[in-house]
Tab-separated table of C-alpha atoms in Angstrom:
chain	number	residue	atom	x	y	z
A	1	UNK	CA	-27.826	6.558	-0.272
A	2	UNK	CA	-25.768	3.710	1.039
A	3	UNK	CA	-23.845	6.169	3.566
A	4	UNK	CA	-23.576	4.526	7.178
A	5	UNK	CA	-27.286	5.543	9.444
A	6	UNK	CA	-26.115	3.524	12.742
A	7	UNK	CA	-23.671	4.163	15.720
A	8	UNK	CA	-20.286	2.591	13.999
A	9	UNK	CA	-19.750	1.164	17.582
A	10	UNK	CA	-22.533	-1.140	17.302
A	11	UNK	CA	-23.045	-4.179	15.226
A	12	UNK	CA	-25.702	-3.558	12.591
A	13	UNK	CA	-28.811	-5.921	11.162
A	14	UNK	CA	-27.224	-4.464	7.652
A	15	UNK	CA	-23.906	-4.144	8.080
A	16	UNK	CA	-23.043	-3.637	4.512
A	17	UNK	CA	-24.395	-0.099	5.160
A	18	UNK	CA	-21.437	0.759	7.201
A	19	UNK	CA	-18.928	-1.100	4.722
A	20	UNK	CA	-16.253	1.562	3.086
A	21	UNK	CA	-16.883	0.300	-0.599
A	22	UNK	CA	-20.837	0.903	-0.431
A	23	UNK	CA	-20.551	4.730	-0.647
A	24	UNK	CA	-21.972	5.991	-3.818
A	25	UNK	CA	-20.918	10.011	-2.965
A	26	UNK	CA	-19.202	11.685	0.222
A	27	UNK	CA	-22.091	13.931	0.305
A	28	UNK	CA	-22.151	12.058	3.933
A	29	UNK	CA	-19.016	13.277	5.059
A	30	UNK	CA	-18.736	15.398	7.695
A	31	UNK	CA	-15.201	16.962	7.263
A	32	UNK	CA	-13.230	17.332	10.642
A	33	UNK	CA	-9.678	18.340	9.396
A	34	UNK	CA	-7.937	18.342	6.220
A	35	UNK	CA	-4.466	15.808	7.044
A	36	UNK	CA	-2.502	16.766	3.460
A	37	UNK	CA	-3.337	19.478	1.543
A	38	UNK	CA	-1.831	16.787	-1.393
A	39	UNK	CA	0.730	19.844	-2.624
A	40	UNK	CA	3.869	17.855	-2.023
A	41	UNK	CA	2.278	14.095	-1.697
A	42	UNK	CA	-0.325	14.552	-4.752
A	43	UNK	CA	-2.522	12.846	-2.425
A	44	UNK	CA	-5.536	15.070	-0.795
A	45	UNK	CA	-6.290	13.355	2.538
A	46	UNK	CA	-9.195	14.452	5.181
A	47	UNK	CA	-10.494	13.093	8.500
A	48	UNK	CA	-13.741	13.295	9.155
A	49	UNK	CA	-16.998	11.817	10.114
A	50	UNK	CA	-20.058	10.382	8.460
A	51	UNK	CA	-23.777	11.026	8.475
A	52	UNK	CA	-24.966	8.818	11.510
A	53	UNK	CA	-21.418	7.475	12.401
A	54	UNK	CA	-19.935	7.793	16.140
A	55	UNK	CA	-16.179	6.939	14.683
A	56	UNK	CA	-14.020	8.653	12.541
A	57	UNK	CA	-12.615	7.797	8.818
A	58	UNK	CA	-9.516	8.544	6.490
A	59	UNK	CA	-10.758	9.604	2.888
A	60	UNK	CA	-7.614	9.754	0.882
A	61	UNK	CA	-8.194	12.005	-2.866
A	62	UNK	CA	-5.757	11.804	-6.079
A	63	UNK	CA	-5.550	11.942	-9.333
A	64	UNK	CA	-4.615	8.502	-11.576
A	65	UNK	CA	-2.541	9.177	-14.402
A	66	UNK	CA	-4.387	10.172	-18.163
A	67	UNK	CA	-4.250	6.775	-19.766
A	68	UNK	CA	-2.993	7.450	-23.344
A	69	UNK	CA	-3.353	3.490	-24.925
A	70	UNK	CA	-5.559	5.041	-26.790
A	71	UNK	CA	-4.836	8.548	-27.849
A	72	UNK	CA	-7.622	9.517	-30.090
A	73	UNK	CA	-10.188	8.058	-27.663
A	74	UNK	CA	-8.328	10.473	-25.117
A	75	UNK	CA	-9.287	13.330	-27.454
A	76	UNK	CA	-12.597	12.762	-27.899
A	77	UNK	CA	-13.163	12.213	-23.882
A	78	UNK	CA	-12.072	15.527	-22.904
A	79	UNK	CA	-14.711	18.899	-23.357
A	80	UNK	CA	-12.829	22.509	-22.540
A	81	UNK	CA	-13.994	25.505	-21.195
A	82	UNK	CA	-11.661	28.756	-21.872
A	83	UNK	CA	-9.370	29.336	-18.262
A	84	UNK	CA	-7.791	32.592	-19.608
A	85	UNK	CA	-8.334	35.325	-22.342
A	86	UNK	CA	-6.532	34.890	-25.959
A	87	UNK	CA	-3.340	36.177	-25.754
A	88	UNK	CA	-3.685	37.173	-29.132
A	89	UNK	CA	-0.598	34.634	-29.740
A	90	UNK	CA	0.259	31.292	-30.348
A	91	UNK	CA	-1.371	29.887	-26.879
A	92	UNK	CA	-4.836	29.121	-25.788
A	93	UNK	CA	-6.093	28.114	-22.072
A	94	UNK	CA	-8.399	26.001	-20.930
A	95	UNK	CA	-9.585	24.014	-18.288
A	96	UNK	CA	-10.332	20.046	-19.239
A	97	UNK	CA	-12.920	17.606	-18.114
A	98	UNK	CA	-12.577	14.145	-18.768
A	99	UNK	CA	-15.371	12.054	-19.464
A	100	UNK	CA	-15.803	9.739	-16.675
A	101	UNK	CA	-16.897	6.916	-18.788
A	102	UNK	CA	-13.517	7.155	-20.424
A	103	UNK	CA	-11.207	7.588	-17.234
A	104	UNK	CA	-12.140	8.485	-13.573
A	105	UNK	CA	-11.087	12.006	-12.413
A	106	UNK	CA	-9.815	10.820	-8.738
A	107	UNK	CA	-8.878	7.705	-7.158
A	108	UNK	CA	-10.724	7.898	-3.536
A	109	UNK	CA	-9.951	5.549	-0.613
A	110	UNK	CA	-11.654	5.434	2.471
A	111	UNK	CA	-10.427	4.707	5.111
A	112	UNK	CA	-12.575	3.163	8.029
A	113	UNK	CA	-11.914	0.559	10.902
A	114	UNK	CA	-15.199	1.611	12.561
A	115	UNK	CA	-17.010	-1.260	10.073
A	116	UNK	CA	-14.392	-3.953	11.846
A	117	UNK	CA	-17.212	-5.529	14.362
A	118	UNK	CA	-15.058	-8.530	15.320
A	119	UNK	CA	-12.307	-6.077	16.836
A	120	UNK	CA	-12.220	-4.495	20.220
A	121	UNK	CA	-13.323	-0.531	20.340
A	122	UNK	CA	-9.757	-0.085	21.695
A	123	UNK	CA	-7.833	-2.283	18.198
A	124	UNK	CA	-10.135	0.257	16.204
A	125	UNK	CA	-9.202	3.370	18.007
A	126	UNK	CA	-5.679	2.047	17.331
A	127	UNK	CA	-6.167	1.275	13.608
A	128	UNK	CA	-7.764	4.799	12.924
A	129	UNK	CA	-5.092	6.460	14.996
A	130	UNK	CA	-2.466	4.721	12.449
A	131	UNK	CA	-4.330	5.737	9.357
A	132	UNK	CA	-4.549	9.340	11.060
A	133	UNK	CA	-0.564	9.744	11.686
A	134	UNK	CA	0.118	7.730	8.073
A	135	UNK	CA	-2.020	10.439	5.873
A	136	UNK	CA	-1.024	13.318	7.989
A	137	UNK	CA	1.386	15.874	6.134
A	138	UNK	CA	4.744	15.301	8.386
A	139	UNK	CA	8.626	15.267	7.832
A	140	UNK	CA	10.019	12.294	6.844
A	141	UNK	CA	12.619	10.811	9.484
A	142	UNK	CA	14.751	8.210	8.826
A	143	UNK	CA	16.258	5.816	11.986
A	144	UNK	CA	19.190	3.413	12.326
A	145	UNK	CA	17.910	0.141	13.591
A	146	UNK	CA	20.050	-1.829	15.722
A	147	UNK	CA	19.496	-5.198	16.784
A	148	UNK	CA	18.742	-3.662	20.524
A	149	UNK	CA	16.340	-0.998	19.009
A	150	UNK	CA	14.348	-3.851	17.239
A	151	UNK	CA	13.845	-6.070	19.941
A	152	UNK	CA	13.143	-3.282	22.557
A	153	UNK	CA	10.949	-0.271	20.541
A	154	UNK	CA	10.006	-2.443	17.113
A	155	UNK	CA	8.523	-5.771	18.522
A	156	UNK	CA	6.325	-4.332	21.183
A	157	UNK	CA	4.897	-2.139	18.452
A	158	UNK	CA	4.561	-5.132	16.505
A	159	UNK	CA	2.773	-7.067	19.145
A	160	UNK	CA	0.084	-4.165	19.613
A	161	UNK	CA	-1.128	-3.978	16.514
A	162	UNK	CA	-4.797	-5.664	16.261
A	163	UNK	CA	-4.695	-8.686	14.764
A	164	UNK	CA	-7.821	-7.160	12.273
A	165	UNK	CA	-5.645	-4.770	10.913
A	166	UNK	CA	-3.917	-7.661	8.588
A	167	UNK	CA	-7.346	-9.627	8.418
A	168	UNK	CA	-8.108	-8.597	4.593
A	169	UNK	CA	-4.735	-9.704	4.219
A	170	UNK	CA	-6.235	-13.199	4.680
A	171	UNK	CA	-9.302	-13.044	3.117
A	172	UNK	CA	-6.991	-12.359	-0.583
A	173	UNK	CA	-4.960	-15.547	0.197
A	174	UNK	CA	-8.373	-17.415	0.925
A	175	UNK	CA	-9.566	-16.148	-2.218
A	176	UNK	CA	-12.576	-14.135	-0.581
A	177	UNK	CA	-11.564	-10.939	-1.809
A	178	UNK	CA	-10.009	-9.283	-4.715
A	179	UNK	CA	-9.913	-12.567	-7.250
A	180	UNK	CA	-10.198	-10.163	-10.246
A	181	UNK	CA	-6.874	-8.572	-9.414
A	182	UNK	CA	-5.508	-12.176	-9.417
A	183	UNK	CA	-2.461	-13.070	-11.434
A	184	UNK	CA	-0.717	-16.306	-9.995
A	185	UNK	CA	-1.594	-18.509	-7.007
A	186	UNK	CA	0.739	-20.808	-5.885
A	187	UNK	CA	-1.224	-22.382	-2.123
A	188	UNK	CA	1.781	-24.274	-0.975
A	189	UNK	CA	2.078	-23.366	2.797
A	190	UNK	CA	6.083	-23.295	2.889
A	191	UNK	CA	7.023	-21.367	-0.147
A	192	UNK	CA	3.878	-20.643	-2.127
A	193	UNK	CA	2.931	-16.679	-2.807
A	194	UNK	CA	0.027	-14.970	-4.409
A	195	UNK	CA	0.514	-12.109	-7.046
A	196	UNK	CA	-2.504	-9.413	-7.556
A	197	UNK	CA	-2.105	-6.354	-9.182
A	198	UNK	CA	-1.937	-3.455	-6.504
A	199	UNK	CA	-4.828	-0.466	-6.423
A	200	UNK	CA	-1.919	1.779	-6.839
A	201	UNK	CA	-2.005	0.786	-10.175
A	202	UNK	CA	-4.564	3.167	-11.107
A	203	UNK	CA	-4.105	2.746	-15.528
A	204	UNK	CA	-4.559	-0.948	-15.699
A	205	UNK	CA	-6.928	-2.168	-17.704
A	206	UNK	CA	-10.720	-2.830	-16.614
A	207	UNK	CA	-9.870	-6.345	-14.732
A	208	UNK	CA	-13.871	-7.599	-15.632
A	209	UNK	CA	-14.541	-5.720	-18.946
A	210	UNK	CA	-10.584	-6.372	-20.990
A	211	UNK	CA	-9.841	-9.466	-21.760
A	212	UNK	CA	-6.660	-10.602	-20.012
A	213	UNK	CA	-5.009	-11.460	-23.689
A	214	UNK	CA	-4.931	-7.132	-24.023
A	215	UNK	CA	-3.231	-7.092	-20.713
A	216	UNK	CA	0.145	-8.102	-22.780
A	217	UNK	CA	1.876	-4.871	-23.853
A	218	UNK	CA	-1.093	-2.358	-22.836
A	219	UNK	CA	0.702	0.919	-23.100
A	220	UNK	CA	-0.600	0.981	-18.536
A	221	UNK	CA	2.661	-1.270	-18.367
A	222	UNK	CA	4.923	1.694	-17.727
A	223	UNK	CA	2.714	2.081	-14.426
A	224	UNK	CA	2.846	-1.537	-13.286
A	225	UNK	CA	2.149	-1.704	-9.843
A	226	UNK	CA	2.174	-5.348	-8.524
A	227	UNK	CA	2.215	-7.159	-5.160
A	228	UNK	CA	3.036	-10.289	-3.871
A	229	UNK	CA	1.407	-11.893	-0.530
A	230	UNK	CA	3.690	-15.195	1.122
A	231	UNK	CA	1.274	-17.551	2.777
A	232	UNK	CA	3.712	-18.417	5.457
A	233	UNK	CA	1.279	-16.677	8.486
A	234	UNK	CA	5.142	-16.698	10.862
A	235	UNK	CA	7.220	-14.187	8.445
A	236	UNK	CA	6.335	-10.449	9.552
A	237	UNK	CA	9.198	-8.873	7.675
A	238	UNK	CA	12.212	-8.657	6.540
A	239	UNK	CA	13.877	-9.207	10.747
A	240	UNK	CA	12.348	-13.030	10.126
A	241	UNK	CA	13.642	-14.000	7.094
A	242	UNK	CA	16.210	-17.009	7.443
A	243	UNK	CA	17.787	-19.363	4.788
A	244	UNK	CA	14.572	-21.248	5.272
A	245	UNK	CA	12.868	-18.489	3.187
A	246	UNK	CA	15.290	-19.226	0.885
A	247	UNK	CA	12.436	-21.246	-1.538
A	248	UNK	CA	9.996	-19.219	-0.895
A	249	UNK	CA	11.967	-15.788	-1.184
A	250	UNK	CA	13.748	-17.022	-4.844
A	251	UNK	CA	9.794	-18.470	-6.215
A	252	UNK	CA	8.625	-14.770	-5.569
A	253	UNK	CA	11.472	-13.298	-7.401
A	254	UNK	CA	11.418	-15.602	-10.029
A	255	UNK	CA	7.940	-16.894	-10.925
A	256	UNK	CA	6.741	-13.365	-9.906
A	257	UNK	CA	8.583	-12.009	-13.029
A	258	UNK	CA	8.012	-14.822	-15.161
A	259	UNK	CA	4.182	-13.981	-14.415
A	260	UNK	CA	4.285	-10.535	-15.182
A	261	UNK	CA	6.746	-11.097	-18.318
A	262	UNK	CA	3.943	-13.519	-20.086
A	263	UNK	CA	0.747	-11.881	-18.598
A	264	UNK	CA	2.221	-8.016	-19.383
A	265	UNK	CA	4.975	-8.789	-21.901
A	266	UNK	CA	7.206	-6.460	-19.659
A	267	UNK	CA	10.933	-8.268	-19.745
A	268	UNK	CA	13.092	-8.711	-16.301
A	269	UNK	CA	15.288	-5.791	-16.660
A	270	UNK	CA	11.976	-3.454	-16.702
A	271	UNK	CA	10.530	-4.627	-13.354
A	272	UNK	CA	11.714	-3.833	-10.043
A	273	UNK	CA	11.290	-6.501	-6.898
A	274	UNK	CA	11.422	-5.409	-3.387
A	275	UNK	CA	10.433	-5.397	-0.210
A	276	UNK	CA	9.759	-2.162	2.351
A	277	UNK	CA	11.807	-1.551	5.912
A	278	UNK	CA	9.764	-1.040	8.095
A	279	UNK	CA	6.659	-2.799	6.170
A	280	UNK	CA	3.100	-0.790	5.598
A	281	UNK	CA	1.411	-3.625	7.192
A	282	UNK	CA	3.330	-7.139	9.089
A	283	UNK	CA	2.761	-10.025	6.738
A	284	UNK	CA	5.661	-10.261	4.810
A	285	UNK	CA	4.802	-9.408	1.180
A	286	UNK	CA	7.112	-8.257	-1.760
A	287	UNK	CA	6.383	-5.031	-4.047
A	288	UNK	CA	6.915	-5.225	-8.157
A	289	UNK	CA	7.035	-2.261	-10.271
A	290	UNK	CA	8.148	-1.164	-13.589
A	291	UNK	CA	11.476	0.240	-13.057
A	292	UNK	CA	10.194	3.809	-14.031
A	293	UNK	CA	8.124	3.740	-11.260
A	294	UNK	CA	9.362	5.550	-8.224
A	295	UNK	CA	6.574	5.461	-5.602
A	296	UNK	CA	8.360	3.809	-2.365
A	297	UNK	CA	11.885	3.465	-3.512
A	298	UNK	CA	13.551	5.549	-1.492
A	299	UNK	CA	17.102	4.271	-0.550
A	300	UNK	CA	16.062	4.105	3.100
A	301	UNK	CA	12.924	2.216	2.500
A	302	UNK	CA	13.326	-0.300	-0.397
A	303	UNK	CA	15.626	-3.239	-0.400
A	304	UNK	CA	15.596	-5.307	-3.423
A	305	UNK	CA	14.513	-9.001	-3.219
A	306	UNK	CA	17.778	-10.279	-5.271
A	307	UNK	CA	19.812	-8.288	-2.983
A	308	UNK	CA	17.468	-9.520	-0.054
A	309	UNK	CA	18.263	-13.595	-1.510
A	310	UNK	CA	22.450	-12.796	-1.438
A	311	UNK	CA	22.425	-11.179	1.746
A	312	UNK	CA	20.748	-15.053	3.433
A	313	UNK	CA	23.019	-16.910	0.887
A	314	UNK	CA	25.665	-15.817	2.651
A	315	UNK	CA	24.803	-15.651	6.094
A	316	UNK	CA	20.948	-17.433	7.637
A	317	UNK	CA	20.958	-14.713	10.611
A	318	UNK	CA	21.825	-11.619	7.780
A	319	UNK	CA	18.984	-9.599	9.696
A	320	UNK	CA	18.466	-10.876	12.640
A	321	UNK	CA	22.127	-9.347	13.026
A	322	UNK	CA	22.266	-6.483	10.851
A	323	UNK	CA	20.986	-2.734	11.423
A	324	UNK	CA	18.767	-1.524	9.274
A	325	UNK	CA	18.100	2.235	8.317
A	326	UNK	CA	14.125	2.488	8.213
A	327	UNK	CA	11.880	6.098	7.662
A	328	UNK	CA	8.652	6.843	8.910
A	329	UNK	CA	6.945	10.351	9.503
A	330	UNK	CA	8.086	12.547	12.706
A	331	UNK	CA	4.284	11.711	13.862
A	332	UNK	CA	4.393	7.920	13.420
A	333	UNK	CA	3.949	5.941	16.743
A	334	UNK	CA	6.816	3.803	15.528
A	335	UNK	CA	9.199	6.508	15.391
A	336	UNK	CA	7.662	8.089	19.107
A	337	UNK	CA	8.977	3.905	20.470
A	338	UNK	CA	12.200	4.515	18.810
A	339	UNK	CA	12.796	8.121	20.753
A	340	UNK	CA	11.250	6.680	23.903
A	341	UNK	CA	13.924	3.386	23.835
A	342	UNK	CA	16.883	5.494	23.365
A	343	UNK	CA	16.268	8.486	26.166
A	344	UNK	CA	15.757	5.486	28.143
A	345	UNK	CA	18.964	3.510	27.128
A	346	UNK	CA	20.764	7.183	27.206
A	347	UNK	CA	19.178	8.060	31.008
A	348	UNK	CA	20.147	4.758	31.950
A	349	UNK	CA	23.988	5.460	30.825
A	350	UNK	CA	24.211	8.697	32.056
């Protein structure tokens, strides 16, 4: 098998063995602790460690929804086996196996900064320990960002996070990695974006095996999942946008949609445009989805770019000014900053 056989502290002669997409099973994996059981997430993740590996890795499990462009193709894909006795009614029960050939059965992502040779032991530790609190099952919190809270608990969090962790980042806008998800590149340094399709977007057709021209109204469109990447390197999130953006911010909006409009066929008032507070990872990037999708949107998460555009129109230093309400999980070392600056501010009051 391809599963990693060195320390994953140590540089390897064959490195590619200790790369996350080489795995052809997770008969390797050691399992340490099961993170989300997936029962309110739908999203199975574990921690644990594999054969011949020193470090740990996330291994996130989930099911992508049955793809139904082509219904009798669905039928003929699935074999039954009886889950419960006849009733003698109306009903029968069975349990279904689809053929993978016709549709995977899980979506699996793992998870591993051990393979990240150029960082420091410590940036991995931190990178793992991210992953860890992200995928653990936790209560959602939600926080009122001032101005004070940003500058104090947000940007030193934002200064410690290894530079690696955004380095595939910039291997997409290099065009190293991921040109089959491609959909629009626009290089220019000041305003130009590039649009893949996200992995989240399970149903979408075989990028190497369709041709593109089937793309355009493929019954996957109610799933779109899309993401744009600025290549400005200075914007983080949405604390640094200014009325400079203002090009950049209105080319994503608009030439993002006009993209997915002629490559999907899916009009303007069916796609959704936003951006996350606080961001999944700090190089500012915008998020487009069908409008029936509702992974992410939650009203103290998702502001939407049009509303994003008015908001500098009017006034350059918007959110450099403004609070913002962000959530995170009760474990998330963002939210521990956040509790840590204000029993400071409050002990210092008292």
């Amino acid at each position: 098998t391809h599963t990693p056989r060195h320390s994953a502290t140590m540089a390897s002669e064959d490195e590619s063995a200790l790369l996350p997409h080489k795995l052809p099973s997770l008969r390797g994996l050691n399992v340490d602790r099961v993170l989300n059981d997936g029962k309110e997430s739908g999203v199975v993740a574990l921690l644990g460690t594999f054969a011949g590996c020193s470090t740990q890795a996330v291994v996130k499990l989930s099911r992508p929804p049955i793809p139904v462009g082509d219904p009798d193709a669905l039928s003929r894909a699935i074999s039954l086996s009886e889950r419960a006795p006849w009733s003698g009614m109306e009903y029968g029960y069975y349990h279904g196996a689809l053929d993978p050939l016709f549709a995977p059965g899980l979506s699996v992502d793992v998870l591993y900064p051990g393979c990240l040779y150029d960082e420091s032991e410590e940036a991995r530790e931190k990178l793992l320990k991210k992953h860890i609190s992200r995928n653990t099952a936790q209560a959602p919190v939600a926080f009122r960002e001032t101005v004070e809270a940003y500058e104090s608990a947000h940007v030193p969090y934002i200064r410690a996070i290894p530079e690696g962790a955004i380095g595939w980042v910039y291997k997409i806008l290099a065009l190293e990695k991921e040109t089959e998800r491609l959909l629009f590149n626009d290089p220019t340094e000041d305003a130009g974006f590039l649009l893949n399709t996200d992995p989240k977007w399970t149903t979408h057709p075989d990028h190497n095996t369709t041709p593109k021209a089937m793309w355009n109204g493929h019954a996957s469109t109610r799933d779109l999942y899309c993401l744009g990447l600025c290549h400005r390197k200075d914007v983080k999130s949405l604390r640094d946008l200014r009325r400079e953006h203002l090009p950049m911010l209105r080319a994503m909006a608009e030439t993002g949609r006009r993209v997915i409009r002629e490559t999907y066929g899916l009009e303007d008032h069916s796609v959704r445009v936003f951006v996350h507070y606080p961001p999944q990872f700090y190089h500012f990037h915008v998020h487009y989805t069908n409008v029936a999708v509702d992974i992410g949107v939650q009203a103290e998460r998702a502001h939407l770019l049009d509303d994003v555009i008015d908001n500098i129109e009017r006034d350059s230093e918007h959110y450099a000014k403004c609070a913002i309400t962000g959530r995170m999980g009760e474990s998330d070392e963002l939210w521990r900053r956040y509790r840590e600056w204000r029993a400071n501010r409050d002990a210092g009051s008292a």
